[in-house]
Short mmCIF file of C-alpha atoms in Angstrom, two decimals:
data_model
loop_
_atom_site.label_atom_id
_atom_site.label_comp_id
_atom_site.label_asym_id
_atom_site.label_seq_id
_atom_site.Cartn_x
_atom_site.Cartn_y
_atom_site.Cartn_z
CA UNK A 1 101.33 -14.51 121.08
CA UNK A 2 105.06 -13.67 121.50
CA UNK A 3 105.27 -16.07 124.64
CA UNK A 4 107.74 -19.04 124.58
CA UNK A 5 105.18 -20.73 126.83
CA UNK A 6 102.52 -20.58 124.10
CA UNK A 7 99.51 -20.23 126.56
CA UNK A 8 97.37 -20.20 123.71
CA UNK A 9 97.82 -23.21 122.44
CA UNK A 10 95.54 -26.23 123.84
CA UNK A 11 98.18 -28.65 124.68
CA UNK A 12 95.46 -31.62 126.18
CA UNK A 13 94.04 -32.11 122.09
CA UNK A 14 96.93 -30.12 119.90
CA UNK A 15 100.38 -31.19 121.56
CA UNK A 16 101.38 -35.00 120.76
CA UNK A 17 103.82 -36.38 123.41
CA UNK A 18 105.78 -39.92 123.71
CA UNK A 19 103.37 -41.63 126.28
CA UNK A 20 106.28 -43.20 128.05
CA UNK A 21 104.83 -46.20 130.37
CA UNK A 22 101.26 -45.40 130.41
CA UNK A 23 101.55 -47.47 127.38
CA UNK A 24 102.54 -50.26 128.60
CA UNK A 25 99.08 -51.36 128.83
CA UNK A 26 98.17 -51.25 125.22
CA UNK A 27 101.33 -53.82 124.81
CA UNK A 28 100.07 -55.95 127.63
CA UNK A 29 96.67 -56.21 126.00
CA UNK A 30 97.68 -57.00 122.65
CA UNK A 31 99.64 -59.88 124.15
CA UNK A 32 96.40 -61.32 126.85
CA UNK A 33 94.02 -60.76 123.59
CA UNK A 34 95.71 -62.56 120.56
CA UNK A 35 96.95 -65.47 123.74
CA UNK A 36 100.50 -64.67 123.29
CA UNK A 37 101.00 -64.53 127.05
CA UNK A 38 98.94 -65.60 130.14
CA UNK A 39 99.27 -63.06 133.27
CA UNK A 40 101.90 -65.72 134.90
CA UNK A 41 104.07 -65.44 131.68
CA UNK A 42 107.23 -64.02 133.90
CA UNK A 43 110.58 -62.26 132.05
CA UNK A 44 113.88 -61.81 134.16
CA UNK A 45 115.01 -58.37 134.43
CA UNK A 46 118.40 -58.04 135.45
CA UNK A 47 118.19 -53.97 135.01
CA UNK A 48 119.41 -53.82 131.35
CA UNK A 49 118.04 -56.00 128.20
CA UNK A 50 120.80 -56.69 125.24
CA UNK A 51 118.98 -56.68 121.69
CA UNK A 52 121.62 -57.68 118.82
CA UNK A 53 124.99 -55.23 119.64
CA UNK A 54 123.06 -52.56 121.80
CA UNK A 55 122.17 -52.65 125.53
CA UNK A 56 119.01 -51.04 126.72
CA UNK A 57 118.47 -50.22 130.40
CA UNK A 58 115.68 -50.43 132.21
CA UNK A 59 114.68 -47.67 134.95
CA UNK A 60 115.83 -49.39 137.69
CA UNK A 61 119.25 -50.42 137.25
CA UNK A 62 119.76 -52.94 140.17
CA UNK A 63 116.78 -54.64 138.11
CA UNK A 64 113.53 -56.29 138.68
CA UNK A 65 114.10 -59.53 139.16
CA UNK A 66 111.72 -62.21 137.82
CA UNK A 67 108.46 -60.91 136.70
CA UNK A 68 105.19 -61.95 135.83
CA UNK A 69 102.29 -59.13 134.44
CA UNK A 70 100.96 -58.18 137.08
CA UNK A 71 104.67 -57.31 138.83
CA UNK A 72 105.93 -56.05 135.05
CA UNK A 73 102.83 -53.33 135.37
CA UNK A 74 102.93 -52.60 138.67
CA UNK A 75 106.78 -51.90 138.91
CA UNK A 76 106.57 -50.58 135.60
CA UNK A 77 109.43 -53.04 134.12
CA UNK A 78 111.24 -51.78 130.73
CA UNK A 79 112.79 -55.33 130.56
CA UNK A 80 110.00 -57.05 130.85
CA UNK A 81 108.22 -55.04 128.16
CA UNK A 82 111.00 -54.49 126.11
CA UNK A 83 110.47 -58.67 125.37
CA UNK A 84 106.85 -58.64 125.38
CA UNK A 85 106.68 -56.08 122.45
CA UNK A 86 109.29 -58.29 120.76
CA UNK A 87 107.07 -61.20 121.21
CA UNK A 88 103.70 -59.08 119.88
CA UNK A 89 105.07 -57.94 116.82
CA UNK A 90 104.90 -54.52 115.25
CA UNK A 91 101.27 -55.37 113.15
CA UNK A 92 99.38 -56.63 116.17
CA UNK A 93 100.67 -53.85 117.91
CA UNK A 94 99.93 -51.26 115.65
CA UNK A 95 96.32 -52.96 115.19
CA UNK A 96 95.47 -52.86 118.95
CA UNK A 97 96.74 -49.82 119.46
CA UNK A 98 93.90 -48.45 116.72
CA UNK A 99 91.75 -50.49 118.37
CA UNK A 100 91.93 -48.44 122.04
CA UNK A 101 91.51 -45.18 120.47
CA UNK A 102 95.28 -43.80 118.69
CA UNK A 103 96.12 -42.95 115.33
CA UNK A 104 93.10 -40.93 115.40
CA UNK A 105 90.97 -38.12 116.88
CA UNK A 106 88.98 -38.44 119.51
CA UNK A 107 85.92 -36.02 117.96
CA UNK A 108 85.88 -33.84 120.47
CA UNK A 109 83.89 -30.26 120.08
CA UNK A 110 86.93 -28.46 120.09
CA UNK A 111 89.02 -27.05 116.80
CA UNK A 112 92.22 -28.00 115.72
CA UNK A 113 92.68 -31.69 117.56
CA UNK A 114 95.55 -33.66 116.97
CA UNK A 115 95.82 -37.10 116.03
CA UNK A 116 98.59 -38.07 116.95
CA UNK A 117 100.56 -41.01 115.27
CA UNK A 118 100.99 -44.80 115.61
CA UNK A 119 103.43 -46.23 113.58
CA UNK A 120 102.81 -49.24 111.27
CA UNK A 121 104.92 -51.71 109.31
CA UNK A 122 104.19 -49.24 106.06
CA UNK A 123 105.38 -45.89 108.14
CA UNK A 124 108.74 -47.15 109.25
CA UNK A 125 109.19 -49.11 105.31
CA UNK A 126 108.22 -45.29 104.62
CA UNK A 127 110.34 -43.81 106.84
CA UNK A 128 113.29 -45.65 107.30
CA UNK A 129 113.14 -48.23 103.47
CA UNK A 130 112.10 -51.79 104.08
CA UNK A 131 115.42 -52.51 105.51
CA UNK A 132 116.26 -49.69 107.25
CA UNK A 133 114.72 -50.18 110.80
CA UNK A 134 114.81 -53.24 113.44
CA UNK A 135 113.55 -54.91 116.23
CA UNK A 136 114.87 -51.94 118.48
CA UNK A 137 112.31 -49.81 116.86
CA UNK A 138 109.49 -52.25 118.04
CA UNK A 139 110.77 -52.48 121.79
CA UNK A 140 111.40 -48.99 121.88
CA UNK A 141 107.39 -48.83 121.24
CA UNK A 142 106.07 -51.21 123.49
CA UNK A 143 106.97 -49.26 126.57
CA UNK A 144 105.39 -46.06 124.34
CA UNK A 145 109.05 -44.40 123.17
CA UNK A 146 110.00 -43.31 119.66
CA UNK A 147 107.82 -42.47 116.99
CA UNK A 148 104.51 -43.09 118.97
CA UNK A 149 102.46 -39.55 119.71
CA UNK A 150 99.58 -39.40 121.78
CA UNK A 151 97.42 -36.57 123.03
CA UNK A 152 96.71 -35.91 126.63
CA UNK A 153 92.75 -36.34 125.93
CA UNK A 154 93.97 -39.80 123.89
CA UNK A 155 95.33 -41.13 127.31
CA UNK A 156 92.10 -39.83 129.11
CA UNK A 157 89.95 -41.68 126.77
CA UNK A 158 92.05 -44.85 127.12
CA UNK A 159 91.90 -44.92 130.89
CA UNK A 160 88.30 -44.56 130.38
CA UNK A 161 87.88 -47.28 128.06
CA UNK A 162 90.25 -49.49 130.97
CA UNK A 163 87.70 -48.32 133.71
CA UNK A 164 84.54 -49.53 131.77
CA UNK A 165 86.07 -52.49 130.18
CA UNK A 166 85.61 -51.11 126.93
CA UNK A 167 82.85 -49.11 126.75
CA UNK A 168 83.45 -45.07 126.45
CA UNK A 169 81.85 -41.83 125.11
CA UNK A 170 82.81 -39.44 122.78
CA UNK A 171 85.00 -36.45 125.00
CA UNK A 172 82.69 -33.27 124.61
CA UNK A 173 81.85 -29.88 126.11
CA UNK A 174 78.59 -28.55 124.99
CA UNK A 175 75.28 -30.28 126.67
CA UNK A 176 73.25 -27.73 124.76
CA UNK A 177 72.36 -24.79 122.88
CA UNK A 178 69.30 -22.30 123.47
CA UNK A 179 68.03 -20.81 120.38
CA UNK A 180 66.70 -17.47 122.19
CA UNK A 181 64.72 -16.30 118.54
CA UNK A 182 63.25 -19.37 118.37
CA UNK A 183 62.71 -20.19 121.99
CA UNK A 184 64.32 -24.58 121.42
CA UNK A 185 66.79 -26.14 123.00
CA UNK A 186 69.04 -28.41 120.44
CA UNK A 187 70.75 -31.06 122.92
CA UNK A 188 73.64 -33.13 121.85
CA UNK A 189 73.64 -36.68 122.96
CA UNK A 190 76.72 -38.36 124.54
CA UNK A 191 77.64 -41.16 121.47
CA UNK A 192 78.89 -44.02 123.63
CA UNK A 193 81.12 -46.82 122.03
CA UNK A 194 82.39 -50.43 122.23
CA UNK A 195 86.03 -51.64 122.08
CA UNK A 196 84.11 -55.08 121.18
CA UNK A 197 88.01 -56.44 119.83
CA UNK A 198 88.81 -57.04 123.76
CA UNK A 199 87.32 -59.37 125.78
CA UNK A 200 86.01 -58.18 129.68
CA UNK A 201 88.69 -60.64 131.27
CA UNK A 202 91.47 -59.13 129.34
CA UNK A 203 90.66 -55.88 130.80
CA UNK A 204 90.20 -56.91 134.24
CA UNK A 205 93.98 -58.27 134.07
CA UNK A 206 95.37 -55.16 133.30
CA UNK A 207 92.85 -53.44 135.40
CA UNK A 208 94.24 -55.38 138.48
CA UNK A 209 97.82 -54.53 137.56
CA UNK A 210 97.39 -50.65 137.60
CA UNK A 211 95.20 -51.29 140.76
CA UNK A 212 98.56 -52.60 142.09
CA UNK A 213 100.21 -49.51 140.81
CA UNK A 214 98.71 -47.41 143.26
CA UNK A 215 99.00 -50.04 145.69
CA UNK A 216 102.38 -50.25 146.75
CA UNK A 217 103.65 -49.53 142.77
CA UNK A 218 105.33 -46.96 140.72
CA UNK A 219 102.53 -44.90 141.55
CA UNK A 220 101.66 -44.88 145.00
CA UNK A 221 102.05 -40.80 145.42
CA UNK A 222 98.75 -41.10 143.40
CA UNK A 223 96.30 -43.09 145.78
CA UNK A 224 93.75 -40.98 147.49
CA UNK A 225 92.94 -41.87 151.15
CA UNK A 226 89.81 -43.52 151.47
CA UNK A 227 89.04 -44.34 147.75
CA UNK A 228 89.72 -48.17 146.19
CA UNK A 229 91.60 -46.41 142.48
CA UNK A 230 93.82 -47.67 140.00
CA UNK A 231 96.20 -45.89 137.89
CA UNK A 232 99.70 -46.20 135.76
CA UNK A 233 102.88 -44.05 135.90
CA UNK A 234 105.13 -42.79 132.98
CA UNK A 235 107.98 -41.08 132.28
CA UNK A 236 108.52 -40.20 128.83
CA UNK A 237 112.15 -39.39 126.99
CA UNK A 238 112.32 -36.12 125.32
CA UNK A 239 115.11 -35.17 122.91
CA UNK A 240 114.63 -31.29 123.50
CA UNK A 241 115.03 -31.52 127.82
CA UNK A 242 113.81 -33.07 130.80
CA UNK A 243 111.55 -35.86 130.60
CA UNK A 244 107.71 -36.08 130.43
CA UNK A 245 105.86 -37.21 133.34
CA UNK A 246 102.91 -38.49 133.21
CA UNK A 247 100.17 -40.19 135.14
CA UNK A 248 96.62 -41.87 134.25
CA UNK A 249 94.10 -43.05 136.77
CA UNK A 250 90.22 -44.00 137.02
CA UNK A 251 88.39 -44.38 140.37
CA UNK A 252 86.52 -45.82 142.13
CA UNK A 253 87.70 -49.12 140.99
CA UNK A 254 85.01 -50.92 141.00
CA UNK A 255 82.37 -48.41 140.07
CA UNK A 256 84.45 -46.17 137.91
CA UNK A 257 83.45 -42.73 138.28
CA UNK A 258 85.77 -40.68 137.01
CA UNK A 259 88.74 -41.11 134.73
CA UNK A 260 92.03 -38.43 134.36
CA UNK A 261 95.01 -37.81 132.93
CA UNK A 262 98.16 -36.05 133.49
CA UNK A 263 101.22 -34.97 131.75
CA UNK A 264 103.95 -32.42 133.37
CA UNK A 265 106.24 -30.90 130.50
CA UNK A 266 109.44 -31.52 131.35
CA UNK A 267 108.39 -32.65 135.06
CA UNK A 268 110.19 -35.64 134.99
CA UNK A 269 109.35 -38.70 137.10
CA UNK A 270 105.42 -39.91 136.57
CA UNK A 271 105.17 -41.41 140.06
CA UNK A 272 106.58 -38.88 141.52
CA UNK A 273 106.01 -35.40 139.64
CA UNK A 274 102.37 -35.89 137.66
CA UNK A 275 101.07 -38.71 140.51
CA UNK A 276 100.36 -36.59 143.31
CA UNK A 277 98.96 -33.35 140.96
CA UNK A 278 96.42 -36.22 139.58
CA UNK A 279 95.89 -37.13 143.01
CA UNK A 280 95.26 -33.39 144.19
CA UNK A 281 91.96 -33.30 141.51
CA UNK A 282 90.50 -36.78 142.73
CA UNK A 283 90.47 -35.23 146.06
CA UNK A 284 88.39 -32.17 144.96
CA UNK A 285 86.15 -34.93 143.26
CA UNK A 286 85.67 -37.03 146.13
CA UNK A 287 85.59 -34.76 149.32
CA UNK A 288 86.05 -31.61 148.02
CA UNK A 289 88.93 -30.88 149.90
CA UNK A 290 93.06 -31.29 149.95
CA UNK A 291 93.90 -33.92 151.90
CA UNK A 292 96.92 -32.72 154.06
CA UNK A 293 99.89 -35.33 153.88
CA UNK A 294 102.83 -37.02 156.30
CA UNK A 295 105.96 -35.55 155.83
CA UNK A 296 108.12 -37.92 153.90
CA UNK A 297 111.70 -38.18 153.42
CA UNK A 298 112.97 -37.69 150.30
CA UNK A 299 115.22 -40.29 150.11
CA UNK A 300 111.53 -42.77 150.61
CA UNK A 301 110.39 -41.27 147.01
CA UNK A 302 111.09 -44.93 145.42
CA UNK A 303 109.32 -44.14 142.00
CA UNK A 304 109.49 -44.58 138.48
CA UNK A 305 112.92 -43.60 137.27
CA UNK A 306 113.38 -41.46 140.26
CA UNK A 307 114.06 -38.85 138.42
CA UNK A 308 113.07 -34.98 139.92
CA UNK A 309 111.11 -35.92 142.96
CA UNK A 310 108.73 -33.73 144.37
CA UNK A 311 109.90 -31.32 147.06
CA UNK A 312 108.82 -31.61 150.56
CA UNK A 313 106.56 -28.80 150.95
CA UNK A 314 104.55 -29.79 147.47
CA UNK A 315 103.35 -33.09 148.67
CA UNK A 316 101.57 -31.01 151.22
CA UNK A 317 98.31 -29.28 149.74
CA UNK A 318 98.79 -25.89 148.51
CA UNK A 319 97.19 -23.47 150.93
CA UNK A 320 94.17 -20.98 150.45
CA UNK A 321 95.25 -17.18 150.80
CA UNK A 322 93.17 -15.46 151.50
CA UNK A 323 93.42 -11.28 150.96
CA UNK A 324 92.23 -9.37 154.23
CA UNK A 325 89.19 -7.49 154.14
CA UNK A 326 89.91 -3.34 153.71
CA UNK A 327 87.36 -1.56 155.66
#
């Protein structure tokens, strides 16, 4: 109880975090779904985006160059999405983002989830007075800063909704309960559920750009040999230390199996801090195994933000110890 650590306390449905660039794919949906963009709709990024008197940088400072969707998701562009979510507006935003499963808990069979919190036109009038917050606010959302909290179950939902193109199931632990008095089983049906708002094309667009992701992207430390997977990176800002990193991923990616996501307190980069630890449990799923990997520089780590790349030695599967026998 007296640990700073709090190892009590169920961080995946009670601790809200930024979502950093994982939700960059609620922005690009809005857009595709109300036709304010097509996926060729390109953006410049020269590494930095000026809105009114204030300069905003994106991750990679030498910049982007000209973008379209699928190279905004797959490269993880601030630029690009910085002027997409000033495009989409704050309502539609907010409104989609409802839509895929935020603002809200999940209804999981666990106490004490969080909600988290998306904010709306009538939170920041709240918040801030009518006048009292700007555009900033918005693009400062639509690459999932600021006031936007998710859940780490939120973001496993979400990727599950992406990998069956909007149909998902209620998280849940219990399959069933023996009555031993009474000698019956009660069972508890999975509840499965429609995200009818967004058409199947919209969500094989974005599907295809975080299949990119993990194919040659921000989040290639993620892709597990052998297995067709898509995924997206982020790295969240975080006023008390180090940045969040996070990572989301379903596979296979055409017959979506199995859907995960990550999030390293403090770990820093998403591509290259919570990618390969995501990519450690899709190898247990599919072969049961650690895959043993190359040996690559460190100066090769080209991810998201680049910030706190993974040692050497960790991008190599943790070995089993085993305890000798006493006879």
């Amino acid at each position: 109880m007296e640990d700073k650590a709090h190892p009590l306390y169920s961080r995946s449905i009670q601790s809200a975090y930024p979502p950093g660039s994982t939700y960059k794919i609620v922005a690009a949906i809005a857009a595709l779904q109300e036709n304010i963009i097509s996926p060729s709709w390109k953006a410049y990024c020269p590494g930095y985006f000026r809105l009114g008197r204030k300069t905003i940088r994106c991750w990679n400072p030498k910049g982007h160059g000209e973008l379209d969707l699928y190279g905004a998701i797959k490269n993880s562009c601030n630029v690009y999405f910085y002027q997409l979510g000033l495009k989409i507006g704050l309502e539609t935003w907010s409104k989609y983002s409802k839509i895929l499963g935020f603002g809200r808990k999940t209804g999981i069979d666990l106490p004490n989830e969080n909600a988290g919190l998306v904010p709306t036109i009538q939170y920041f009038n709240r918040i801030y007075g009518e006048n009292g917050w700007t555009k900033g606010n918005l693009a400062n959302l639509a690459i999932g800063q600021g006031e936007l909290l998710t859940t780490p179950l939120q973001i496993a939902q979400f990727v599950m909704i992406l990998a069956n193109r909007g149909v998902y199931y209620r998280p849940h632990l219990v399959d069933h309960l023996y009555n031993y008095q009474t000698h019956k089983t009660i069972y508890f049906p999975t509840e499965s559920r429609v995200v009818s708002e967004v058409s199947s094309e919209v969500f094989d667009i974005v599907r295809e750009g975080m299949h990119q992701v993990v194919n040659g992207g921000t989040g290639w430390l993620g892709k597990v040999p052998g297995i067709d997977m898509a995924g997206k990176t982020g790295t969240s800002q975080n006023p008390h230390g180090e940045p969040h990193a996070w990572f989301m991923a379903f596979a296979p990616y055409s017959h979506p199996e199995v859907a995960i996501a990550v999030i390293v307190e403090n770990g820093g980069s998403g591509g290259g801090v919570a990618a390969p630890i995501a990519r450690k449990f899709l190898e247990m799923y599919f072969y049961n195994r650690l895959i043993p990997r190359p040996v690559i520089k460190k100066d090769t780590l080209q991810v998201e933000e680049g910030i706190n790349p993974l040692p050497i030695d960790s991008l190599a599967p943790t070995p089993i110890l085993r305890i000798p026998e006493i006879h």
